[in-house]
Coordinates of C-alpha atoms in Angstrom, one line a residue:
M1 CA -29.9 28.5 -12.4
R2 CA -27.3 26.8 -14.8
G3 CA -24.5 28.1 -12.7
N4 CA -25.6 26.4 -9.5
R5 CA -25.8 22.9 -11.3
E6 CA -22.3 23.2 -12.5
K7 CA -21.2 24.1 -9.0
R8 CA -23.0 21.3 -7.6
M9 CA -21.4 18.7 -10.0
Q10 CA -17.8 20.1 -9.4
T11 CA -17.8 18.5 -5.9
N12 CA -14.2 17.2 -4.7
K13 CA -13.5 13.5 -4.8
K14 CA -12.5 11.8 -1.7
A15 CA -9.2 10.4 -1.7
P16 CA -9.0 6.4 -1.3
M17 CA -7.6 5.6 2.2
R18 CA -5.5 2.4 3.0
M19 CA -4.3 1.1 6.2
C20 CA -0.5 0.4 6.9
V21 CA 0.0 -3.2 7.7
G22 CA 2.9 -2.1 9.9
C23 CA 1.8 0.9 12.0
Q24 CA -2.1 0.2 11.6
Q25 CA -2.8 3.9 10.6
M26 CA -5.1 5.0 7.7
R27 CA -3.5 7.1 5.2
E28 CA -4.1 8.2 1.7
K29 CA -3.2 5.7 -0.8
R30 CA -0.7 8.0 -2.6
E31 CA 1.2 8.3 0.7
L32 CA 1.8 4.7 1.1
I33 CA 3.8 2.0 -0.7
R34 CA 2.1 -1.1 -2.1
V35 CA 3.9 -4.6 -1.6
L36 CA 2.5 -7.2 -4.1
R37 CA 2.3 -10.8 -4.3
T38 CA 2.1 -12.0 -7.9
S39 CA 0.5 -15.1 -9.1
D40 CA 3.8 -16.8 -9.3
G41 CA 4.3 -16.3 -5.4
E42 CA 6.9 -13.5 -6.0
F43 CA 6.8 -10.6 -3.8
L44 CA 7.7 -7.1 -5.0
V45 CA 7.2 -3.3 -4.6
D46 CA 4.4 -1.8 -6.8
H47 CA 5.5 1.7 -7.5
T48 CA 2.6 2.3 -9.8
G49 CA -0.1 0.8 -7.5
K50 CA -1.7 -0.9 -10.5
K51 CA -0.1 -4.4 -11.2
N52 CA -2.2 -7.3 -10.9
G53 CA -1.8 -9.4 -7.7
R54 CA -2.6 -9.4 -4.1
G55 CA -1.5 -6.2 -2.4
A56 CA -0.6 -4.7 1.1
Y57 CA 0.3 -1.5 2.0
L58 CA 3.0 0.3 4.0
C59 CA 4.3 3.6 4.9
K60 CA 7.5 4.6 3.3
D61 CA 9.2 4.3 6.6
P62 CA 11.4 1.2 7.0
E63 CA 10.3 0.7 10.6
C64 CA 6.8 0.1 9.4
L65 CA 8.2 -3.0 7.4
K66 CA 9.7 -4.1 10.5
K67 CA 6.5 -3.7 12.5
A68 CA 4.8 -5.7 9.8
V69 CA 7.0 -8.4 10.0
Q70 CA 6.9 -8.6 13.9
N71 CA 3.1 -8.4 14.2
H72 CA 3.0 -10.8 11.0
G73 CA 0.7 -8.1 9.2
L74 CA 2.3 -9.1 5.9
E75 CA 1.8 -12.7 6.5
R76 CA -1.9 -12.1 7.3
S77 CA -2.5 -9.8 4.3
F78 CA -1.0 -12.3 1.9
R79 CA -2.2 -15.4 3.6
T80 CA 1.2 -17.1 3.7
S81 CA 4.6 -17.1 5.0
I82 CA 7.2 -14.6 3.7
P83 CA 10.8 -15.9 3.3
R84 CA 13.5 -13.9 5.1
E85 CA 15.4 -13.2 1.8
T86 CA 12.3 -11.5 0.5
V87 CA 12.0 -9.1 3.5
E88 CA 15.3 -8.0 3.1
T89 CA 14.8 -7.2 -0.6
L90 CA 11.9 -5.3 0.2
M91 CA 13.6 -3.4 2.9
Q92 CA 16.2 -2.4 0.4
E93 CA 13.7 -1.3 -2.2
I94 CA 11.6 0.7 0.4
S95 CA 14.8 2.4 1.8
R96 CA 15.5 3.5 -1.8
S97 CA 11.9 5.0 -2.1

């Protein structure tokens, strides 16, 4: 009897899912890159996924960042306009990932 209870308690956890703001596809959180806006208004790539600030998720493909800029997905997520220099910096960081 005790063995059955242990088996029931060992259920697999579901992986958290997030949507890419570029291609609009749902993927597991660990497959995506988190772009973060800090309280200072600075944008950066959060490799740990645990930094404080408002975040948006992108696939590890630079094309998704281009799509997110074209369809204003990042601007919608952060509720603010994003400077061109910031997009270029994010493109360089995502290309390195």
